PDB file of C-alpha atoms and ligand atoms in Angstrom:
ATOM      1  CA  UNK J   1      34.051  -3.821 -13.826  1.00  0.00           C
ATOM      2  CA  UNK J   2      33.390  -7.474 -14.715  1.00  0.00           C
ATOM      3  CA  UNK J   3      33.707  -9.514 -11.527  1.00  0.00           C
ATOM      4  CA  UNK J   4      34.800 -13.120 -11.641  1.00  0.00           C
ATOM      5  CA  UNK J   5      32.247 -15.807 -10.890  1.00  0.00           C
ATOM      6  CA  UNK J   6      32.877 -18.014  -7.832  1.00  0.00           C
ATOM      7  CA  UNK J   7      31.020 -20.958  -9.316  1.00  0.00           C
ATOM      8  CA  UNK J   8      34.204 -22.918  -9.871  1.00  0.00           C
ATOM      9  CA  UNK J   9      35.597 -22.008  -6.450  1.00  0.00           C
ATOM     10  CA  UNK J  10      32.663 -23.182  -4.349  1.00  0.00           C
ATOM     11  CA  UNK J  11      30.932 -26.515  -4.038  1.00  0.00           C
ATOM     12  CA  UNK J  12      27.336 -25.442  -4.588  1.00  0.00           C
ATOM     13  CA  UNK J  13      26.080 -28.994  -4.230  1.00  0.00           C
ATOM     14  CA  UNK J  14      27.611 -29.238  -0.743  1.00  0.00           C
ATOM     15  CA  UNK J  15      26.096 -25.832   0.106  1.00  0.00           C
ATOM     16  CA  UNK J  16      22.719 -27.585   0.113  1.00  0.00           C
ATOM     17  CA  UNK J  17      23.762 -29.938   2.937  1.00  0.00           C
ATOM     18  CA  UNK J  18      22.765 -27.307   5.515  1.00  0.00           C
ATOM     19  CA  UNK J  19      19.162 -27.873   4.429  1.00  0.00           C
ATOM     20  CA  UNK J  20      19.397 -31.314   6.031  1.00  0.00           C
ATOM     21  CA  UNK J  21      19.999 -29.807   9.494  1.00  0.00           C
ATOM     22  CA  UNK J  22      16.494 -28.828  10.675  1.00  0.00           C
ATOM     23  CA  UNK J  23      17.986 -26.300  13.114  1.00  0.00           C
ATOM     24  CA  UNK J  24      19.920 -24.400  10.476  1.00  0.00           C
ATOM     25  CA  UNK J  25      18.958 -20.948   9.262  1.00  0.00           C
ATOM     26  CA  UNK J  26      18.878 -22.354   5.753  1.00  0.00           C
ATOM     27  CA  UNK J  27      16.323 -25.001   6.755  1.00  0.00           C
ATOM     28  CA  UNK J  28      14.164 -22.327   8.394  1.00  0.00           C
ATOM     29  CA  UNK J  29      14.416 -20.217   5.274  1.00  0.00           C
ATOM     30  CA  UNK J  30      13.420 -23.175   3.132  1.00  0.00           C
ATOM     31  CA  UNK J  31      10.306 -23.788   5.241  1.00  0.00           C
ATOM     32  CA  UNK J  32       9.354 -20.126   4.862  1.00  0.00           C
ATOM     33  CA  UNK J  33       9.919 -20.100   1.104  1.00  0.00           C
ATOM     34  CA  UNK J  34       7.952 -23.330   0.637  1.00  0.00           C
ATOM     35  CA  UNK J  35       5.058 -21.901   2.658  1.00  0.00           C
ATOM     36  CA  UNK J  36       5.000 -18.778   0.465  1.00  0.00           C
ATOM     37  CA  UNK J  37       5.077 -20.891  -2.709  1.00  0.00           C
ATOM     38  CA  UNK J  38       2.197 -22.925  -1.292  1.00  0.00           C
ATOM     39  CA  UNK J  39       0.189 -19.727  -0.809  1.00  0.00           C
ATOM     40  CA  UNK J  40       0.802 -18.706  -4.404  1.00  0.00           C
ATOM     41  CA  UNK J  41      -0.410 -22.141  -5.552  1.00  0.00           C
ATOM     42  CA  UNK J  42      -3.454 -21.830  -3.251  1.00  0.00           C
ATOM     43  CA  UNK J  43      -4.647 -18.773  -5.158  1.00  0.00           C
ATOM     44  CA  UNK J  44      -3.547 -19.724  -8.677  1.00  0.00           C
ATOM     45  CA  UNK J  45      -6.404 -19.865 -11.195  1.00  0.00           C
ATOM     46  CA  UNK J  46      -7.189 -23.282 -12.685  1.00  0.00           C
ATOM     47  CA  UNK J  47      -4.771 -24.524 -15.340  1.00  0.00           C
ATOM     48  CA  UNK J  48      -1.009 -24.599 -15.648  1.00  0.00           C
ATOM     49  CA  UNK J  49       1.024 -22.579 -13.169  1.00  0.00           C
ATOM     50  CA  UNK J  50       4.155 -21.340 -14.928  1.00  0.00           C
ATOM     51  CA  UNK J  51       7.268 -21.000 -12.791  1.00  0.00           C
ATOM     52  CA  UNK J  52      10.850 -19.956 -13.436  1.00  0.00           C
ATOM     53  CA  UNK J  53      13.605 -20.238 -10.844  1.00  0.00           C
ATOM     54  CA  UNK J  54      16.847 -18.250 -11.099  1.00  0.00           C
ATOM     55  CA  UNK J  55      19.952 -20.052  -9.798  1.00  0.00           C
ATOM     56  CA  UNK J  56      17.634 -22.840  -8.707  1.00  0.00           C
ATOM     57  CA  UNK J  57      20.194 -25.066  -7.029  1.00  0.00           C
ATOM     58  CA  UNK J  58      18.585 -28.445  -6.343  1.00  0.00           C
ATOM     59  CA  UNK J  59      15.111 -26.934  -6.541  1.00  0.00           C
ATOM     60  CA  UNK J  60      14.296 -27.902  -2.985  1.00  0.00           C
ATOM     61  CA  UNK J  61      11.966 -24.940  -2.529  1.00  0.00           C
ATOM     62  CA  UNK J  62       9.673 -25.430  -5.506  1.00  0.00           C
ATOM     63  CA  UNK J  63       9.852 -29.216  -5.665  1.00  0.00           C
ATOM     64  CA  UNK J  64       9.146 -29.574  -1.940  1.00  0.00           C
ATOM     65  CA  UNK J  65       6.243 -27.136  -2.079  1.00  0.00           C
ATOM     66  CA  UNK J  66       4.723 -28.567  -5.260  1.00  0.00           C
ATOM     67  CA  UNK J  67       5.046 -32.156  -4.062  1.00  0.00           C
ATOM     68  CA  UNK J  68       2.982 -31.285  -0.989  1.00  0.00           C
ATOM     69  CA  UNK J  69       0.347 -29.220  -2.789  1.00  0.00           C
ATOM     70  CA  UNK J  70      -2.814 -30.363  -4.615  1.00  0.00           C
ATOM     71  CA  UNK J  71      -1.920 -27.991  -7.485  1.00  0.00           C
ATOM     72  CA  UNK J  72       1.616 -29.332  -7.735  1.00  0.00           C
ATOM     73  CA  UNK J  73       0.824 -31.353 -10.864  1.00  0.00           C
ATOM     74  CA  UNK J  74      -0.224 -28.112 -12.576  1.00  0.00           C
ATOM     75  CA  UNK J  75       3.231 -26.631 -12.147  1.00  0.00           C
ATOM     76  CA  UNK J  76       5.162 -26.070 -15.380  1.00  0.00           C
ATOM     77  CA  UNK J  77       8.569 -24.957 -14.233  1.00  0.00           C
ATOM     78  CA  UNK J  78      11.986 -24.221 -15.599  1.00  0.00           C
ATOM     79  CA  UNK J  79      14.712 -24.370 -12.982  1.00  0.00           C
ATOM     80  CA  UNK J  80      17.860 -22.656 -14.274  1.00  0.00           C
ATOM     81  CA  UNK J  81      21.073 -23.766 -12.595  1.00  0.00           C
ATOM     82  CA  UNK J  82      24.702 -23.888 -13.678  1.00  0.00           C
ATOM     83  CA  UNK J  83      26.130 -26.624 -11.431  1.00  0.00           C
ATOM     84  CA  UNK J  84      25.625 -30.010 -13.167  1.00  0.00           C
ATOM     85  CA  UNK J  85      25.393 -31.947  -9.887  1.00  0.00           C
ATOM     86  CA  UNK J  86      22.620 -29.655  -8.706  1.00  0.00           C
ATOM     87  CA  UNK J  87      20.808 -29.956 -12.026  1.00  0.00           C
ATOM     88  CA  UNK J  88      20.954 -33.746 -11.737  1.00  0.00           C
ATOM     89  CA  UNK J  89      19.700 -33.588  -8.134  1.00  0.00           C
ATOM     90  CA  UNK J  90      16.799 -31.329  -9.153  1.00  0.00           C
ATOM     91  CA  UNK J  91      15.814 -33.598 -12.035  1.00  0.00           C
ATOM     92  CA  UNK J  92      15.929 -36.644  -9.778  1.00  0.00           C
ATOM     93  CA  UNK J  93      13.909 -34.898  -7.042  1.00  0.00           C
ATOM     94  CA  UNK J  94      11.251 -33.778  -9.541  1.00  0.00           C
ATOM     95  CA  UNK J  95      11.034 -37.295 -10.942  1.00  0.00           C
ATOM     96  CA  UNK J  96      10.810 -38.853  -7.469  1.00  0.00           C
ATOM     97  CA  UNK J  97       8.101 -36.365  -6.497  1.00  0.00           C
ATOM     98  CA  UNK J  98       6.048 -37.174  -9.596  1.00  0.00           C
ATOM     99  CA  UNK J  99       6.314 -33.681 -11.060  1.00  0.00           C
ATOM    100  CA  UNK J 100       6.773 -34.141 -14.820  1.00  0.00           C
ATOM    101  CA  UNK J 101       6.120 -30.443 -15.424  1.00  0.00           C
ATOM    102  CA  UNK J 102       9.291 -29.430 -13.591  1.00  0.00           C
ATOM    103  CA  UNK J 103      12.384 -29.255 -15.819  1.00  0.00           C
ATOM    104  CA  UNK J 104      15.884 -28.397 -14.643  1.00  0.00           C
ATOM    105  CA  UNK J 105      18.254 -26.970 -17.226  1.00  0.00           C
ATOM    106  CA  UNK J 106      21.991 -26.420 -17.026  1.00  0.00           C
ATOM    107  CA  UNK J 107      22.245 -22.812 -18.119  1.00  0.00           C
ATOM    108  CA  UNK J 108      23.387 -19.375 -17.074  1.00  0.00           C
ATOM    109  CA  UNK J 109      20.512 -17.911 -15.064  1.00  0.00           C
ATOM    110  CA  UNK J 110      21.919 -14.419 -15.349  1.00  0.00           C
ATOM    111  CA  UNK J 111      21.006 -14.262 -19.041  1.00  0.00           C
ATOM    112  CA  UNK J 112      17.481 -13.618 -20.211  1.00  0.00           C
ATOM    113  CA  UNK J 113      17.909 -16.242 -22.956  1.00  0.00           C
ATOM    114  CA  UNK J 114      17.619 -18.935 -20.279  1.00  0.00           C
ATOM    115  CA  UNK J 115      13.920 -18.094 -19.827  1.00  0.00           C
ATOM    116  CA  UNK J 116      12.825 -17.907 -23.458  1.00  0.00           C
ATOM    117  CA  UNK J 117       9.870 -20.229 -23.874  1.00  0.00           C
ATOM    118  CA  UNK J 118       9.263 -20.438 -20.111  1.00  0.00           C
ATOM    119  CA  UNK J 119       8.426 -16.778 -19.452  1.00  0.00           C
ATOM    120  CA  UNK J 120       6.125 -15.064 -18.797  1.00  0.00           C
ATOM    121  CA  UNK J 121       5.722 -16.971 -15.557  1.00  0.00           C
ATOM    122  CA  UNK J 122       3.107 -16.807 -12.821  1.00  0.00           C
ATOM    123  CA  UNK J 123       5.755 -17.368 -10.172  1.00  0.00           C
ATOM    124  CA  UNK J 124       9.389 -16.265 -10.269  1.00  0.00           C
ATOM    125  CA  UNK J 125      11.805 -17.593  -7.658  1.00  0.00           C
ATOM    126  CA  UNK J 126      14.917 -15.561  -6.858  1.00  0.00           C
ATOM    127  CA  UNK J 127      16.131 -17.432  -3.783  1.00  0.00           C
ATOM    128  CA  UNK J 128      19.786 -17.475  -2.824  1.00  0.00           C
ATOM    129  CA  UNK J 129      20.567 -14.940  -5.536  1.00  0.00           C
ATOM    130  CA  UNK J 130      20.501 -11.420  -4.075  1.00  0.00           C
ATOM    131  CA  UNK J 131      23.080 -12.274  -1.388  1.00  0.00           C
ATOM    132  CA  UNK J 132      25.518 -13.259  -4.103  1.00  0.00           C
ATOM    133  CA  UNK J 133      25.325 -10.233  -6.395  1.00  0.00           C
ATOM    134  CA  UNK J 134      26.061  -6.549  -6.000  1.00  0.00           C
ATOM    135  CA  UNK J 135      23.440  -4.007  -5.007  1.00  0.00           C
ATOM    136  CA  UNK J 136      23.587  -2.524  -8.496  1.00  0.00           C
ATOM    137  CA  UNK J 137      22.828  -5.941  -9.938  1.00  0.00           C
ATOM    138  CA  UNK J 138      19.992  -6.589  -7.475  1.00  0.00           C
ATOM    139  CA  UNK J 139      18.396  -3.362  -8.653  1.00  0.00           C
ATOM    140  CA  UNK J 140      19.098  -4.190 -12.293  1.00  0.00           C
ATOM    141  CA  UNK J 141      17.634  -7.689 -11.927  1.00  0.00           C
ATOM    142  CA  UNK J 142      14.480  -6.337 -10.288  1.00  0.00           C
ATOM    143  CA  UNK J 143      14.169  -3.783 -13.093  1.00  0.00           C
ATOM    144  CA  UNK J 144      14.251  -6.644 -15.630  1.00  0.00           C
ATOM    145  CA  UNK J 145      11.903  -9.001 -13.756  1.00  0.00           C
ATOM    146  CA  UNK J 146       8.810  -7.582 -15.541  1.00  0.00           C
ATOM    147  CA  UNK J 147      10.149  -9.398 -18.620  1.00  0.00           C
ATOM    148  CA  UNK J 148       9.836 -12.698 -16.750  1.00  0.00           C
ATOM    149  CA  UNK J 149       6.451 -11.960 -15.179  1.00  0.00           C
ATOM    150  CA  UNK J 150       2.938 -12.633 -16.429  1.00  0.00           C
ATOM    151  CA  UNK J 151       0.232 -10.224 -15.323  1.00  0.00           C
ATOM    152  CA  UNK J 152      -0.207 -10.559 -11.557  1.00  0.00           C
ATOM    153  CA  UNK J 153       2.833 -12.836 -11.181  1.00  0.00           C
ATOM    154  CA  UNK J 154       4.408 -13.329  -7.789  1.00  0.00           C
ATOM    155  CA  UNK J 155       8.128 -13.107  -7.089  1.00  0.00           C
ATOM    156  CA  UNK J 156       9.479 -14.943  -4.046  1.00  0.00           C
ATOM    157  CA  UNK J 157      12.947 -13.687  -3.138  1.00  0.00           C
ATOM    158  CA  UNK J 158      15.454 -14.020  -0.331  1.00  0.00           C
ATOM    159  CA  UNK J 159      18.223 -11.885   1.126  1.00  0.00           C
ATOM    160  CA  UNK J 160      19.690 -12.032   4.613  1.00  0.00           C
ATOM    161  CA  UNK J 161      19.122  -9.086   6.925  1.00  0.00           C
ATOM    162  CA  UNK J 162      22.499  -8.904   8.555  1.00  0.00           C
ATOM    163  CA  UNK J 163      22.978  -5.247   9.590  1.00  0.00           C
ATOM    164  CA  UNK J 164      22.772  -2.947   7.832  1.00  0.00           C
ATOM    165  CA  UNK J 165      19.558  -4.658   6.685  1.00  0.00           C
ATOM    166  CA  UNK J 166      19.441  -4.359   2.871  1.00  0.00           C
ATOM    167  CA  UNK J 167      15.843  -5.512   2.502  1.00  0.00           C
ATOM    168  CA  UNK J 168      14.220  -2.040   2.843  1.00  0.00           C
ATOM    169  CA  UNK J 169      16.026  -0.780  -0.262  1.00  0.00           C
ATOM    170  CA  UNK J 170      15.278  -4.032  -2.112  1.00  0.00           C
ATOM    171  CA  UNK J 171      11.590  -3.510  -1.317  1.00  0.00           C
ATOM    172  CA  UNK J 172      11.833   0.070  -2.590  1.00  0.00           C
ATOM    173  CA  UNK J 173      13.330  -1.171  -5.857  1.00  0.00           C
ATOM    174  CA  UNK J 174      10.499  -3.659  -6.286  1.00  0.00           C
ATOM    175  CA  UNK J 175       8.027  -0.820  -5.734  1.00  0.00           C
ATOM    176  CA  UNK J 176       9.806   1.335  -8.296  1.00  0.00           C
ATOM    177  CA  UNK J 177       9.429  -1.344 -10.969  1.00  0.00           C
ATOM    178  CA  UNK J 178       5.727  -2.106 -10.664  1.00  0.00           C
ATOM    179  CA  UNK J 179       5.639  -4.625  -7.809  1.00  0.00           C
ATOM    180  CA  UNK J 180       3.455  -4.539  -4.711  1.00  0.00           C
ATOM    181  CA  UNK J 181       4.605  -6.151  -1.497  1.00  0.00           C
ATOM    182  CA  UNK J 182       2.477  -9.126  -0.431  1.00  0.00           C
ATOM    183  CA  UNK J 183       4.568 -10.478   2.402  1.00  0.00           C
ATOM    184  CA  UNK J 184       7.859  -9.849   4.136  1.00  0.00           C
ATOM    185  CA  UNK J 185       9.436 -12.035   6.820  1.00  0.00           C
ATOM    186  CA  UNK J 186       9.316 -10.488  10.299  1.00  0.00           C
ATOM    187  CA  UNK J 187      12.619  -8.780  11.127  1.00  0.00           C
ATOM    188  CA  UNK J 188      13.372 -11.036  14.128  1.00  0.00           C
ATOM    189  CA  UNK J 189      15.161 -13.582  11.966  1.00  0.00           C
ATOM    190  CA  UNK J 190      18.353 -11.858  10.892  1.00  0.00           C
ATOM    191  CA  UNK J 191      19.982 -14.815   9.197  1.00  0.00           C
ATOM    192  CA  UNK J 192      17.581 -14.631   6.310  1.00  0.00           C
ATOM    193  CA  UNK J 193      14.926 -12.420   4.794  1.00  0.00           C
ATOM    194  CA  UNK J 194      12.160 -13.636   2.537  1.00  0.00           C
ATOM    195  CA  UNK J 195       9.825 -11.434   0.549  1.00  0.00           C
ATOM    196  CA  UNK J 196       6.893 -11.905  -1.799  1.00  0.00           C
ATOM    197  CA  UNK J 197       6.034  -9.240  -4.347  1.00  0.00           C
ATOM    198  CA  UNK J 198       3.225  -9.222  -6.865  1.00  0.00           C
ATOM    199  CA  UNK J 199       3.704  -7.732 -10.325  1.00  0.00           C
ATOM    200  CA  UNK J 200       1.051  -5.054 -10.734  1.00  0.00           C
ATOM    201  CA  UNK J 201       2.504  -3.493 -13.865  1.00  0.00           C
ATOM    202  CA  UNK J 202       1.974  -4.203 -17.535  1.00  0.00           C
ATOM    203  CA  UNK J 203       3.830  -7.265 -18.834  1.00  0.00           C
ATOM    204  CA  UNK J 204       6.703  -6.506 -21.183  1.00  0.00           C
ATOM    205  CA  UNK J 205       8.250  -8.778 -23.800  1.00  0.00           C
ATOM    206  CA  UNK J 206      11.340 -10.605 -22.633  1.00  0.00           C
ATOM    207  CA  UNK J 207      14.348  -9.283 -24.492  1.00  0.00           C
ATOM    208  CA  UNK J 208      16.881 -11.951 -25.457  1.00  0.00           C
ATOM    209  CA  UNK J 209      20.605 -11.506 -24.951  1.00  0.00           C
ATOM    210  CA  UNK J 210      20.464  -9.373 -21.799  1.00  0.00           C
ATOM    211  CA  UNK J 211      22.669 -10.046 -18.785  1.00  0.00           C
ATOM    212  CA  UNK J 212      20.735  -9.378 -15.583  1.00  0.00           C
ATOM    213  CA  UNK J 213      23.540  -9.883 -13.061  1.00  0.00           C
ATOM    214  CA  UNK J 214      26.971 -11.311 -12.432  1.00  0.00           C
ATOM    215  CA  UNK J 215      26.962 -14.042  -9.804  1.00  0.00           C
ATOM    216  CA  UNK J 216      29.866 -12.867  -7.661  1.00  0.00           C
ATOM    217  CA  UNK J 217      29.347 -15.041  -4.558  1.00  0.00           C
ATOM    218  CA  UNK J 218      28.672 -13.929  -1.011  1.00  0.00           C
ATOM    219  CA  UNK J 219      32.197 -14.786   0.106  1.00  0.00           C
ATOM    220  CA  UNK J 220      33.697 -12.368  -2.398  1.00  0.00           C
ATOM    221  CA  UNK J 221      31.113  -9.691  -1.617  1.00  0.00           C
ATOM    222  CA  UNK J 222      31.466  -9.945   2.162  1.00  0.00           C
ATOM    223  CA  UNK J 223      34.568 -11.711   3.387  1.00  0.00           C
ATOM    224  CA  UNK J 224      33.843 -14.358   5.978  1.00  0.00           C
ATOM    225  CA  UNK J 225      30.069 -14.046   5.994  1.00  0.00           C
ATOM    226  CA  UNK J 226      28.450 -17.238   7.336  1.00  0.00           C
ATOM    227  CA  UNK J 227      25.901 -19.108   5.249  1.00  0.00           C
ATOM    228  CA  UNK J 228      23.221 -18.506   4.129  1.00  0.00           C
ATOM    229  CA  UNK J 229      24.018 -15.171   2.632  1.00  0.00           C
TER     230      UNK J 229
HETATM  231  C1  LIG K 301      22.939 -19.874  -2.831  1.00  0.00           C
HETATM  232  S1  LIG K 301      22.574 -21.182  -3.963  1.00  0.00           S
HETATM  233  C2  LIG K 301      20.816 -21.088  -4.023  1.00  0.00           C
HETATM  234  C3  LIG K 301      20.174 -22.320  -4.565  1.00  0.00           C
HETATM  235  C4  LIG K 301      18.640 -22.332  -4.502  1.00  0.00           C
HETATM  236  N1  LIG K 301      18.042 -21.220  -5.216  1.00  0.00           N
HETATM  237  C5  LIG K 301      18.187 -22.314  -3.069  1.00  0.00           C
HETATM  238  O1  LIG K 301      17.800 -21.244  -2.563  1.00  0.00           O
HETATM  239  O2  LIG K 301      18.209 -23.393  -2.448  1.00  0.00           O
HETATM  240  C6  LIG K 301      23.053 -20.407  -5.469  1.00  0.00           C
HETATM  241  C7  LIG K 301      23.028 -21.328  -6.686  1.00  0.00           C
HETATM  242  O3  LIG K 301      23.303 -20.553  -7.845  1.00  0.00           O
HETATM  243  C8  LIG K 301      24.028 -21.337  -8.767  1.00  0.00           C
HETATM  244  N2  LIG K 301      24.622 -20.419  -9.732  1.00  0.00           N
HETATM  245  C9  LIG K 301      25.662 -19.574  -9.573  1.00  0.00           C
HETATM  246  N3  LIG K 301      25.845 -18.827 -10.673  1.00  0.00           N
HETATM  247  C10 LIG K 301      24.886 -19.204 -11.554  1.00  0.00           C
HETATM  248  C11 LIG K 301      24.537 -18.794 -12.867  1.00  0.00           C
HETATM  249  N4  LIG K 301      25.194 -17.813 -13.500  1.00  0.00           N
HETATM  250  N5  LIG K 301      23.494 -19.403 -13.465  1.00  0.00           N
HETATM  251  C12 LIG K 301      22.823 -20.404 -12.846  1.00  0.00           C
HETATM  252  N6  LIG K 301      23.095 -20.829 -11.595  1.00  0.00           N
HETATM  253  C13 LIG K 301      24.119 -20.228 -10.958  1.00  0.00           C
HETATM  254  C14 LIG K 301      24.975 -22.125  -7.890  1.00  0.00           C
HETATM  255  O4  LIG K 301      25.439 -23.277  -8.548  1.00  0.00           O
HETATM  256  C15 LIG K 301      24.076 -22.441  -6.692  1.00  0.00           C
HETATM  257  O5  LIG K 301      23.443 -23.678  -6.851  1.00  0.00           O
END
């Protein structure tokens, strides 16, 4: 069944305001994601570091991490985001941070076409995505990630661990599709989960015209769930 998108029903620019409250779960998640991105940059071989971000929002994770990292100027990123206000905010943040290699495009991140010319990437960000799509689509997206990944690429992903914790099955799906776990957030923080997986399989060509997921929205998936989902 084709589910409706909640993009028009939710203010995804305002969603980012919780990042400005340092005590919020979202701010803690952001710090964790930025730290993991920093570790990927620490170990990246010399030369350009190719990044794609699915449903990138305002790009606070990558832009914040790259701005603070000596390899940040090597980042060549495509942030894919549908909300025009968020795209503008990401472009402005990248410009202000002096990161000319970071582009933000207004496009549908669920479609593989959005990554043509930017994939294969060394780092794939899927943050704030898995909580907004069905389990079937999480699995489907993971199964298609090899098309976005260069050899040895890292994927940084998030999903909250509200019981019943879905992250064990997400980790199993990564394992099934050629990824090895590098890092998983300790289970104490239930409001969010963050994982890092490394692609250990053989790269595959990205097939154009494939829908990876339908962005349903956490509020449709789980009525009344608090943010972040
Ligand atoms: C939960 S936010 C996460 C933003 C960012 N990745 C982060 O973690 O800060 C989800 C974002 O997905 C965007 N979005 C929803 N459907 C999309 C689609 N089909 N393609 C691109 N972006 C989409 C929304 O506009 C929103 O900015």
